[in-house]
JSON list of C-alpha atoms in Angstrom, two decimals:
[
{"chain": "A", "resi": 1, "resn": "UNK", "atom": "CA", "xyz": [-6.48, -69.35, -15.27]},
{"chain": "A", "resi": 2, "resn": "UNK", "atom": "CA", "xyz": [-5.20, -72.83, -15.38]},
{"chain": "A", "resi": 3, "resn": "UNK", "atom": "CA", "xyz": [-6.51, -74.80, -12.39]},
{"chain": "A", "resi": 4, "resn": "UNK", "atom": "CA", "xyz": [-4.60, -77.33, -10.47]},
{"chain": "A", "resi": 5, "resn": "UNK", "atom": "CA", "xyz": [-5.36, -80.44, -8.43]},
{"chain": "A", "resi": 6, "resn": "UNK", "atom": "CA", "xyz": [-3.17, -81.89, -5.82]},
{"chain": "A", "resi": 7, "resn": "UNK", "atom": "CA", "xyz": [-3.53, -84.54, -3.06]},
{"chain": "A", "resi": 8, "resn": "UNK", "atom": "CA", "xyz": [-4.53, -82.76, 0.20]},
{"chain": "A", "resi": 9, "resn": "UNK", "atom": "CA", "xyz": [-2.03, -84.61, 2.15]},
{"chain": "A", "resi": 10, "resn": "UNK", "atom": "CA", "xyz": [0.70, -87.19, 2.20]},
{"chain": "A", "resi": 11, "resn": "UNK", "atom": "CA", "xyz": [2.76, -89.11, 4.66]},
{"chain": "A", "resi": 12, "resn": "UNK", "atom": "CA", "xyz": [6.40, -90.28, 4.19]},
{"chain": "A", "resi": 13, "resn": "UNK", "atom": "CA", "xyz": [9.13, -91.91, 6.39]},
{"chain": "A", "resi": 14, "resn": "UNK", "atom": "CA", "xyz": [12.50, -90.07, 6.74]},
{"chain": "A", "resi": 15, "resn": "UNK", "atom": "CA", "xyz": [14.95, -91.14, 4.01]},
{"chain": "A", "resi": 16, "resn": "UNK", "atom": "CA", "xyz": [12.29, -92.01, 1.39]},
{"chain": "A", "resi": 17, "resn": "UNK", "atom": "CA", "xyz": [11.81, -90.43, -2.03]},
{"chain": "A", "resi": 18, "resn": "UNK", "atom": "CA", "xyz": [8.48, -88.34, -2.12]},
{"chain": "A", "resi": 19, "resn": "UNK", "atom": "CA", "xyz": [6.66, -87.69, -5.30]},
{"chain": "A", "resi": 20, "resn": "UNK", "atom": "CA", "xyz": [3.68, -85.25, -5.22]},
{"chain": "A", "resi": 21, "resn": "UNK", "atom": "CA", "xyz": [1.82, -85.19, -8.39]},
{"chain": "A", "resi": 22, "resn": "UNK", "atom": "CA", "xyz": [-0.21, -82.05, -9.78]},
{"chain": "A", "resi": 23, "resn": "UNK", "atom": "CA", "xyz": [-2.97, -82.30, -12.41]},
{"chain": "A", "resi": 24, "resn": "UNK", "atom": "CA", "xyz": [-3.34, -79.31, -14.68]},
{"chain": "A", "resi": 25, "resn": "UNK", "atom": "CA", "xyz": [-5.45, -80.37, -17.52]},
{"chain": "A", "resi": 26, "resn": "UNK", "atom": "CA", "xyz": [-6.05, -76.95, -19.15]},
{"chain": "A", "resi": 27, "resn": "UNK", "atom": "CA", "xyz": [-2.50, -75.65, -19.04]},
{"chain": "A", "resi": 28, "resn": "UNK", "atom": "CA", "xyz": [-1.93, -72.93, -21.72]},
{"chain": "A", "resi": 29, "resn": "UNK", "atom": "CA", "xyz": [0.91, -73.15, -24.16]},
{"chain": "A", "resi": 30, "resn": "UNK", "atom": "CA", "xyz": [2.81, -70.18, -22.60]},
{"chain": "A", "resi": 31, "resn": "UNK", "atom": "CA", "xyz": [2.29, -71.44, -18.97]},
{"chain": "A", "resi": 32, "resn": "UNK", "atom": "CA", "xyz": [5.22, -72.67, -16.83]},
{"chain": "A", "resi": 33, "resn": "UNK", "atom": "CA", "xyz": [4.82, -74.98, -13.68]},
{"chain": "A", "resi": 34, "resn": "UNK", "atom": "CA", "xyz": [6.07, -73.58, -10.40]},
{"chain": "A", "resi": 35, "resn": "UNK", "atom": "CA", "xyz": [6.34, -75.29, -6.95]},
{"chain": "A", "resi": 36, "resn": "UNK", "atom": "CA", "xyz": [6.44, -73.48, -3.73]},
{"chain": "A", "resi": 37, "resn": "UNK", "atom": "CA", "xyz": [7.09, -74.78, -0.27]},
{"chain": "A", "resi": 38, "resn": "UNK", "atom": "CA", "xyz": [5.57, -73.37, 3.08]},
{"chain": "A", "resi": 39, "resn": "UNK", "atom": "CA", "xyz": [6.44, -73.84, 6.57]},
{"chain": "A", "resi": 40, "resn": "UNK", "atom": "CA", "xyz": [4.11, -72.84, 9.52]},
{"chain": "A", "resi": 41, "resn": "UNK", "atom": "CA", "xyz": [4.10, -69.38, 10.29]},
{"chain": "A", "resi": 42, "resn": "UNK", "atom": "CA", "xyz": [6.41, -68.47, 7.35]},
{"chain": "A", "resi": 43, "resn": "UNK", "atom": "CA", "xyz": [5.67, -67.28, 3.59]},
{"chain": "A", "resi": 44, "resn": "UNK", "atom": "CA", "xyz": [6.03, -69.67, 0.67]},
{"chain": "A", "resi": 45, "resn": "UNK", "atom": "CA", "xyz": [9.44, -70.17, -0.59]},
{"chain": "A", "resi": 46, "resn": "UNK", "atom": "CA", "xyz": [10.20, -71.01, -4.37]},
{"chain": "A", "resi": 47, "resn": "UNK", "atom": "CA", "xyz": [11.32, -74.47, -5.07]},
{"chain": "A", "resi": 48, "resn": "UNK", "atom": "CA", "xyz": [11.54, -75.08, -8.75]},
{"chain": "A", "resi": 49, "resn": "UNK", "atom": "CA", "xyz": [10.09, -74.16, -12.01]},
{"chain": "A", "resi": 50, "resn": "UNK", "atom": "CA", "xyz": [9.83, -75.89, -15.46]},
{"chain": "A", "resi": 51, "resn": "UNK", "atom": "CA", "xyz": [8.17, -75.98, -18.77]},
{"chain": "A", "resi": 52, "resn": "UNK", "atom": "CA", "xyz": [8.70, -79.52, -20.23]},
{"chain": "A", "resi": 53, "resn": "UNK", "atom": "CA", "xyz": [10.62, -82.72, -19.46]},
{"chain": "A", "resi": 54, "resn": "UNK", "atom": "CA", "xyz": [12.84, -82.59, -16.45]},
{"chain": "A", "resi": 55, "resn": "UNK", "atom": "CA", "xyz": [14.24, -80.02, -14.30]},
{"chain": "A", "resi": 56, "resn": "UNK", "atom": "CA", "xyz": [16.48, -80.65, -11.42]},
{"chain": "A", "resi": 57, "resn": "UNK", "atom": "CA", "xyz": [18.16, -78.28, -8.78]},
{"chain": "A", "resi": 58, "resn": "UNK", "atom": "CA", "xyz": [19.85, -78.92, -5.55]},
{"chain": "A", "resi": 59, "resn": "UNK", "atom": "CA", "xyz": [16.53, -79.25, -3.75]},
{"chain": "A", "resi": 60, "resn": "UNK", "atom": "CA", "xyz": [14.19, -81.35, -6.01]},
{"chain": "A", "resi": 61, "resn": "UNK", "atom": "CA", "xyz": [13.35, -82.62, -9.43]},
{"chain": "A", "resi": 62, "resn": "UNK", "atom": "CA", "xyz": [10.42, -81.60, -11.58]},
{"chain": "A", "resi": 63, "resn": "UNK", "atom": "CA", "xyz": [9.12, -84.12, -14.08]},
{"chain": "A", "resi": 64, "resn": "UNK", "atom": "CA", "xyz": [6.73, -82.90, -16.85]},
{"chain": "A", "resi": 65, "resn": "UNK", "atom": "CA", "xyz": [5.38, -85.38, -19.37]},
{"chain": "A", "resi": 66, "resn": "UNK", "atom": "CA", "xyz": [5.00, -84.52, -23.23]},
{"chain": "A", "resi": 67, "resn": "UNK", "atom": "CA", "xyz": [1.28, -83.50, -22.87]},
{"chain": "A", "resi": 68, "resn": "UNK", "atom": "CA", "xyz": [2.15, -81.03, -19.76]},
{"chain": "A", "resi": 69, "resn": "UNK", "atom": "CA", "xyz": [-1.23, -81.98, -18.34]},
{"chain": "A", "resi": 70, "resn": "UNK", "atom": "CA", "xyz": [0.29, -83.09, -15.06]},
{"chain": "A", "resi": 71, "resn": "UNK", "atom": "CA", "xyz": [3.68, -82.66, -13.31]},
{"chain": "A", "resi": 72, "resn": "UNK", "atom": "CA", "xyz": [5.50, -84.49, -10.46]},
{"chain": "A", "resi": 73, "resn": "UNK", "atom": "CA", "xyz": [7.64, -82.81, -7.75]},
{"chain": "A", "resi": 74, "resn": "UNK", "atom": "CA", "xyz": [10.20, -85.23, -6.48]},
{"chain": "A", "resi": 75, "resn": "UNK", "atom": "CA", "xyz": [11.85, -84.78, -3.34]},
{"chain": "A", "resi": 76, "resn": "UNK", "atom": "CA", "xyz": [14.78, -87.21, -2.71]},
{"chain": "A", "resi": 77, "resn": "UNK", "atom": "CA", "xyz": [15.54, -88.66, 0.78]},
{"chain": "A", "resi": 78, "resn": "UNK", "atom": "CA", "xyz": [13.15, -86.34, 2.81]},
{"chain": "A", "resi": 79, "resn": "UNK", "atom": "CA", "xyz": [13.95, -85.51, 6.45]},
{"chain": "A", "resi": 80, "resn": "UNK", "atom": "CA", "xyz": [11.67, -84.24, 9.13]},
{"chain": "A", "resi": 81, "resn": "UNK", "atom": "CA", "xyz": [12.49, -80.63, 8.10]},
{"chain": "A", "resi": 82, "resn": "UNK", "atom": "CA", "xyz": [10.71, -81.22, 4.63]},
{"chain": "A", "resi": 83, "resn": "UNK", "atom": "CA", "xyz": [7.36, -81.39, 6.51]},
{"chain": "A", "resi": 84, "resn": "UNK", "atom": "CA", "xyz": [5.49, -78.42, 4.93]},
{"chain": "A", "resi": 85, "resn": "UNK", "atom": "CA", "xyz": [2.91, -77.53, 2.47]},
{"chain": "A", "resi": 86, "resn": "UNK", "atom": "CA", "xyz": [3.78, -77.73, -1.13]},
{"chain": "A", "resi": 87, "resn": "UNK", "atom": "CA", "xyz": [1.90, -75.71, -3.78]},
{"chain": "A", "resi": 88, "resn": "UNK", "atom": "CA", "xyz": [1.81, -76.36, -7.60]},
{"chain": "A", "resi": 89, "resn": "UNK", "atom": "CA", "xyz": [1.03, -73.38, -9.66]},
{"chain": "A", "resi": 90, "resn": "UNK", "atom": "CA", "xyz": [0.71, -72.84, -13.54]},
{"chain": "A", "resi": 91, "resn": "UNK", "atom": "CA", "xyz": [1.25, -69.51, -15.25]},
{"chain": "A", "resi": 92, "resn": "UNK", "atom": "CA", "xyz": [3.99, -67.16, -15.70]},
{"chain": "A", "resi": 93, "resn": "UNK", "atom": "CA", "xyz": [6.94, -67.77, -15.96]},
{"chain": "A", "resi": 94, "resn": "UNK", "atom": "CA", "xyz": [7.94, -65.93, -12.80]},
{"chain": "A", "resi": 95, "resn": "UNK", "atom": "CA", "xyz": [9.04, -62.48, -13.65]},
{"chain": "A", "resi": 96, "resn": "UNK", "atom": "CA", "xyz": [7.44, -62.39, -17.06]},
{"chain": "A", "resi": 97, "resn": "UNK", "atom": "CA", "xyz": [4.72, -60.17, -16.22]},
{"chain": "A", "resi": 98, "resn": "UNK", "atom": "CA", "xyz": [2.41, -62.81, -17.63]},
{"chain": "A", "resi": 99, "resn": "UNK", "atom": "CA", "xyz": [-0.39, -64.65, -16.26]},
{"chain": "A", "resi": 100, "resn": "UNK", "atom": "CA", "xyz": [-0.26, -64.33, -12.37]},
{"chain": "A", "resi": 101, "resn": "UNK", "atom": "CA", "xyz": [0.43, -67.49, -10.55]},
{"chain": "A", "resi": 102, "resn": "UNK", "atom": "CA", "xyz": [-2.65, -68.74, -8.47]},
{"chain": "A", "resi": 103, "resn": "UNK", "atom": "CA", "xyz": [-2.13, -70.75, -5.08]},
{"chain": "A", "resi": 104, "resn": "UNK", "atom": "CA", "xyz": [-4.38, -73.64, -4.54]},
{"chain": "A", "resi": 105, "resn": "UNK", "atom": "CA", "xyz": [-4.75, -75.46, -1.26]},
{"chain": "A", "resi": 106, "resn": "UNK", "atom": "CA", "xyz": [-1.51, -77.24, -1.59]},
{"chain": "A", "resi": 107, "resn": "UNK", "atom": "CA", "xyz": [-0.22, -80.69, -0.38]},
{"chain": "A", "resi": 108, "resn": "UNK", "atom": "CA", "xyz": [0.60, -81.00, 3.19]},
{"chain": "A", "resi": 109, "resn": "UNK", "atom": "CA", "xyz": [3.48, -83.41, 3.48]},
{"chain": "A", "resi": 110, "resn": "UNK", "atom": "CA", "xyz": [4.28, -84.97, 6.83]},
{"chain": "A", "resi": 111, "resn": "UNK", "atom": "CA", "xyz": [7.59, -86.76, 7.36]},
{"chain": "A", "resi": 112, "resn": "UNK", "atom": "CA", "xyz": [7.64, -89.41, 9.97]},
{"chain": "A", "resi": 113, "resn": "UNK", "atom": "CA", "xyz": [10.84, -90.63, 11.85]},
{"chain": "B", "resi": 1, "resn": "UNK", "atom": "CA", "xyz": [20.92, -60.38, 0.89]},
{"chain": "B", "resi": 2, "resn": "UNK", "atom": "CA", "xyz": [18.11, -58.85, 3.09]},
{"chain": "B", "resi": 3, "resn": "UNK", "atom": "CA", "xyz": [14.84, -60.37, 2.71]},
{"chain": "B", "resi": 4, "resn": "UNK", "atom": "CA", "xyz": [11.21, -58.86, 2.31]},
{"chain": "B", "resi": 5, "resn": "UNK", "atom": "CA", "xyz": [10.47, -57.02, 5.43]},
{"chain": "B", "resi": 6, "resn": "UNK", "atom": "CA", "xyz": [6.95, -56.62, 6.86]},
{"chain": "B", "resi": 7, "resn": "UNK", "atom": "CA", "xyz": [5.55, -54.93, 9.91]},
{"chain": "B", "resi": 8, "resn": "UNK", "atom": "CA", "xyz": [3.82, -55.26, 12.21]},
{"chain": "B", "resi": 9, "resn": "UNK", "atom": "CA", "xyz": [4.13, -59.01, 12.64]},
{"chain": "B", "resi": 10, "resn": "UNK", "atom": "CA", "xyz": [0.93, -59.27, 14.61]},
{"chain": "B", "resi": 11, "resn": "UNK", "atom": "CA", "xyz": [-2.11, -57.02, 15.01]},
{"chain": "B", "resi": 12, "resn": "UNK", "atom": "CA", "xyz": [-5.41, -57.16, 16.78]},
{"chain": "B", "resi": 13, "resn": "UNK", "atom": "CA", "xyz": [-8.26, -54.77, 16.02]},
{"chain": "B", "resi": 14, "resn": "UNK", "atom": "CA", "xyz": [-12.02, -54.53, 16.53]},
{"chain": "B", "resi": 15, "resn": "UNK", "atom": "CA", "xyz": [-14.29, -54.64, 13.60]},
{"chain": "B", "resi": 16, "resn": "UNK", "atom": "CA", "xyz": [-14.93, -51.40, 11.93]},
{"chain": "B", "resi": 17, "resn": "UNK", "atom": "CA", "xyz": [-11.63, -50.23, 12.84]},
{"chain": "B", "resi": 18, "resn": "UNK", "atom": "CA", "xyz": [-8.75, -49.41, 10.45]},
{"chain": "B", "resi": 19, "resn": "UNK", "atom": "CA", "xyz": [-5.30, -50.98, 9.96]},
{"chain": "B", "resi": 20, "resn": "UNK", "atom": "CA", "xyz": [-2.36, -50.51, 7.84]},
{"chain": "B", "resi": 21, "resn": "UNK", "atom": "CA", "xyz": [0.49, -53.03, 6.93]},
{"chain": "B", "resi": 22, "resn": "UNK", "atom": "CA", "xyz": [4.02, -51.96, 5.62]},
{"chain": "B", "resi": 23, "resn": "UNK", "atom": "CA", "xyz": [6.23, -53.93, 3.18]},
{"chain": "B", "resi": 24, "resn": "UNK", "atom": "CA", "xyz": [9.77, -53.14, 2.16]},
{"chain": "B", "resi": 25, "resn": "UNK", "atom": "CA", "xyz": [10.80, -55.40, -0.68]},
{"chain": "B", "resi": 26, "resn": "UNK", "atom": "CA", "xyz": [14.18, -56.76, -1.67]},
{"chain": "B", "resi": 27, "resn": "UNK", "atom": "CA", "xyz": [16.21, -54.21, -3.28]},
{"chain": "B", "resi": 28, "resn": "UNK", "atom": "CA", "xyz": [15.92, -54.08, -6.94]},
{"chain": "B", "resi": 29, "resn": "UNK", "atom": "CA", "xyz": [12.85, -56.14, -7.20]},
{"chain": "B", "resi": 30, "resn": "UNK", "atom": "CA", "xyz": [10.35, -54.16, -9.50]},
{"chain": "B", "resi": 31, "resn": "UNK", "atom": "CA", "xyz": [7.38, -56.43, -8.80]},
{"chain": "B", "resi": 32, "resn": "UNK", "atom": "CA", "xyz": [5.60, -56.36, -5.46]},
{"chain": "B", "resi": 33, "resn": "UNK", "atom": "CA", "xyz": [2.58, -58.47, -4.37]},
{"chain": "B", "resi": 34, "resn": "UNK", "atom": "CA", "xyz": [0.14, -58.59, -1.59]},
{"chain": "B", "resi": 35, "resn": "UNK", "atom": "CA", "xyz": [-1.52, -61.79, -0.65]},
{"chain": "B", "resi": 36, "resn": "UNK", "atom": "CA", "xyz": [-4.26, -62.77, 1.90]},
{"chain": "B", "resi": 37, "resn": "UNK", "atom": "CA", "xyz": [-3.94, -66.13, 3.50]},
{"chain": "B", "resi": 38, "resn": "UNK", "atom": "CA", "xyz": [-6.74, -67.59, 5.52]},
{"chain": "B", "resi": 39, "resn": "UNK", "atom": "CA", "xyz": [-5.88, -70.50, 7.83]},
{"chain": "B", "resi": 40, "resn": "UNK", "atom": "CA", "xyz": [-5.93, -73.74, 5.87]},
{"chain": "B", "resi": 41, "resn": "UNK", "atom": "CA", "xyz": [-6.03, -72.14, 2.60]},
{"chain": "B", "resi": 42, "resn": "UNK", "atom": "CA", "xyz": [-3.21, -71.03, -0.03]},
{"chain": "B", "resi": 43, "resn": "UNK", "atom": "CA", "xyz": [-2.29, -67.36, -0.37]},
{"chain": "B", "resi": 44, "resn": "UNK", "atom": "CA", "xyz": [-4.67, -65.34, -2.47]},
{"chain": "B", "resi": 45, "resn": "UNK", "atom": "CA", "xyz": [-3.36, -62.58, -4.52]},
{"chain": "B", "resi": 46, "resn": "UNK", "atom": "CA", "xyz": [-4.84, -59.19, -3.66]},
{"chain": "B", "resi": 47, "resn": "UNK", "atom": "CA", "xyz": [-2.78, -56.90, -5.84]},
{"chain": "B", "resi": 48, "resn": "UNK", "atom": "CA", "xyz": [0.44, -56.94, -7.83]},
{"chain": "B", "resi": 49, "resn": "UNK", "atom": "CA", "xyz": [2.53, -53.71, -8.58]},
{"chain": "B", "resi": 50, "resn": "UNK", "atom": "CA", "xyz": [5.10, -53.51, -11.32]},
{"chain": "B", "resi": 51, "resn": "UNK", "atom": "CA", "xyz": [7.35, -50.33, -10.02]},
{"chain": "B", "resi": 52, "resn": "UNK", "atom": "CA", "xyz": [4.67, -48.02, -8.78]},
{"chain": "B", "resi": 53, "resn": "UNK", "atom": "CA", "xyz": [1.97, -49.07, -11.23]},
{"chain": "B", "resi": 54, "resn": "UNK", "atom": "CA", "xyz": [-0.78, -51.78, -10.54]},
{"chain": "B", "resi": 55, "resn": "UNK", "atom": "CA", "xyz": [-0.64, -54.91, -12.83]},
{"chain": "B", "resi": 56, "resn": "UNK", "atom": "CA", "xyz": [-3.62, -56.88, -11.18]},
{"chain": "B", "resi": 57, "resn": "UNK", "atom": "CA", "xyz": [-5.87, -55.77, -8.43]},
{"chain": "B", "resi": 58, "resn": "UNK", "atom": "CA", "xyz": [-8.92, -57.86, -9.81]},
{"chain": "B", "resi": 59, "resn": "UNK", "atom": "CA", "xyz": [-9.34, -59.70, -6.26]},
{"chain": "B", "resi": 60, "resn": "UNK", "atom": "CA", "xyz": [-8.72, -56.67, -4.02]},
{"chain": "B", "resi": 61, "resn": "UNK", "atom": "CA", "xyz": [-12.12, -55.63, -2.13]},
{"chain": "B", "resi": 62, "resn": "UNK", "atom": "CA", "xyz": [-11.81, -52.01, -3.09]},
{"chain": "B", "resi": 63, "resn": "UNK", "atom": "CA", "xyz": [-14.55, -50.96, -1.06]},
{"chain": "B", "resi": 64, "resn": "UNK", "atom": "CA", "xyz": [-12.44, -51.56, 2.01]},
{"chain": "B", "resi": 65, "resn": "UNK", "atom": "CA", "xyz": [-8.88, -52.35, 0.92]},
{"chain": "B", "resi": 66, "resn": "UNK", "atom": "CA", "xyz": [-6.37, -49.95, -0.51]},
{"chain": "B", "resi": 67, "resn": "UNK", "atom": "CA", "xyz": [-2.77, -50.24, -1.37]},
{"chain": "B", "resi": 68, "resn": "UNK", "atom": "CA", "xyz": [-0.03, -47.98, -2.90]},
{"chain": "B", "resi": 69, "resn": "UNK", "atom": "CA", "xyz": [3.45, -48.23, -3.77]},
{"chain": "B", "resi": 70, "resn": "UNK", "atom": "CA", "xyz": [5.03, -45.03, -3.55]},
{"chain": "B", "resi": 71, "resn": "UNK", "atom": "CA", "xyz": [8.38, -44.34, -5.55]},
{"chain": "B", "resi": 72, "resn": "UNK", "atom": "CA", "xyz": [8.21, -48.00, -6.62]},
{"chain": "B", "resi": 73, "resn": "UNK", "atom": "CA", "xyz": [9.83, -49.32, -3.34]},
{"chain": "B", "resi": 74, "resn": "UNK", "atom": "CA", "xyz": [7.96, -49.54, 0.02]},
{"chain": "B", "resi": 75, "resn": "UNK", "atom": "CA", "xyz": [4.18, -50.54, -0.16]},
{"chain": "B", "resi": 76, "resn": "UNK", "atom": "CA", "xyz": [1.26, -50.12, 2.32]},
{"chain": "B", "resi": 77, "resn": "UNK", "atom": "CA", "xyz": [-1.81, -52.20, 2.49]},
{"chain": "B", "resi": 78, "resn": "UNK", "atom": "CA", "xyz": [-4.78, -50.67, 4.25]},
{"chain": "B", "resi": 79, "resn": "UNK", "atom": "CA", "xyz": [-8.12, -52.05, 5.50]},
{"chain": "B", "resi": 80, "resn": "UNK", "atom": "CA", "xyz": [-10.87, -49.55, 6.44]},
{"chain": "B", "resi": 81, "resn": "UNK", "atom": "CA", "xyz": [-13.24, -50.65, 8.03]},
{"chain": "B", "resi": 82, "resn": "UNK", "atom": "CA", "xyz": [-12.14, -54.11, 8.96]},
{"chain": "B", "resi": 83, "resn": "UNK", "atom": "CA", "xyz": [-14.68, -57.10, 9.20]},
{"chain": "B", "resi": 84, "resn": "UNK", "atom": "CA", "xyz": [-14.26, -60.39, 10.99]},
{"chain": "B", "resi": 85, "resn": "UNK", "atom": "CA", "xyz": [-13.71, -62.25, 7.78]},
{"chain": "B", "resi": 86, "resn": "UNK", "atom": "CA", "xyz": [-10.48, -60.02, 7.23]},
{"chain": "B", "resi": 87, "resn": "UNK", "atom": "CA", "xyz": [-8.65, -62.15, 9.89]},
{"chain": "B", "resi": 88, "resn": "UNK", "atom": "CA", "xyz": [-5.78, -63.89, 8.07]},
{"chain": "B", "resi": 89, "resn": "UNK", "atom": "CA", "xyz": [-2.02, -63.60, 7.41]},
{"chain": "B", "resi": 90, "resn": "UNK", "atom": "CA", "xyz": [-1.15, -60.76, 4.86]},
{"chain": "B", "resi": 91, "resn": "UNK", "atom": "CA", "xyz": [1.82, -61.60, 3.04]},
{"chain": "B", "resi": 92, "resn": "UNK", "atom": "CA", "xyz": [3.96, -59.42, 0.93]},
{"chain": "B", "resi": 93, "resn": "UNK", "atom": "CA", "xyz": [6.28, -60.70, -1.78]},
{"chain": "B", "resi": 94, "resn": "UNK", "atom": "CA", "xyz": [8.76, -59.29, -4.38]},
{"chain": "B", "resi": 95, "resn": "UNK", "atom": "CA", "xyz": [10.25, -60.58, -7.44]},
{"chain": "B", "resi": 96, "resn": "UNK", "atom": "CA", "xyz": [12.80, -60.31, -10.09]},
{"chain": "B", "resi": 97, "resn": "UNK", "atom": "CA", "xyz": [12.17, -63.82, -11.23]},
{"chain": "B", "resi": 98, "resn": "UNK", "atom": "CA", "xyz": [10.73, -65.99, -8.46]},
{"chain": "B", "resi": 99, "resn": "UNK", "atom": "CA", "xyz": [8.84, -64.57, -5.66]},
{"chain": "B", "resi": 100, "resn": "UNK", "atom": "CA", "xyz": [10.43, -63.96, -2.41]},
{"chain": "B", "resi": 101, "resn": "UNK", "atom": "CA", "xyz": [7.90, -63.72, 0.60]},
{"chain": "B", "resi": 102, "resn": "UNK", "atom": "CA", "xyz": [8.18, -61.91, 3.77]},
{"chain": "B", "resi": 103, "resn": "UNK", "atom": "CA", "xyz": [7.06, -63.29, 7.15]},
{"chain": "B", "resi": 104, "resn": "UNK", "atom": "CA", "xyz": [3.63, -61.92, 6.93]},
{"chain": "B", "resi": 105, "resn": "UNK", "atom": "CA", "xyz": [1.32, -60.00, 9.34]},
{"chain": "B", "resi": 106, "resn": "UNK", "atom": "CA", "xyz": [-1.09, -61.83, 11.23]},
{"chain": "B", "resi": 107, "resn": "UNK", "atom": "CA", "xyz": [-4.25, -59.83, 11.55]},
{"chain": "B", "resi": 108, "resn": "UNK", "atom": "CA", "xyz": [-7.14, -60.83, 14.11]},
{"chain": "B", "resi": 109, "resn": "UNK", "atom": "CA", "xyz": [-10.28, -58.80, 13.91]},
{"chain": "B", "resi": 110, "resn": "UNK", "atom": "CA", "xyz": [-12.51, -59.35, 17.02]}
]
């Protein structure tokens, strides 16, 4: 299973763009990159999934360079409610029945007013 | 759309006792997962079902943990006997594509 490395924690002020980078040097050809968000006392929530280049949805953008050995989750104009733990996972894709996704320790994002 | 339901939300037991958790997935989701999340760590997959068949249970401590998914819908996870290190939040998730998680059951073993 591909291993991921993320910063343990990050701080940001409200209104700023936050970029969380994840390293996955041994990502397999069939692996996708998926990000989840987890608030205290709740289960994780799917944010975004991608395979290469750039994916954007109403919540975030995911940037994946050509070598796919890393990826960056970009959260535009964060608010206090974005304070959470963000997990980067490789495998899947979700729903494929392929390589199960493995959660690491995640990045604890603290948004400051 | 109703989410993943889990019960109970909290449970306190003494070591060596038994405990069972229940999960009702989102309707139509064939895949169901049970995770264990210890404080400060990411969720750890215990078992994955596809309908009522087991896809992956490689990290399930089978000497004390068991899980079943009858009729490919609801699922139960049982621990017998419980140990102190089993204190954690037990999360159930279901998926068609991305995973949807339930609120979890917080287990405290004393």
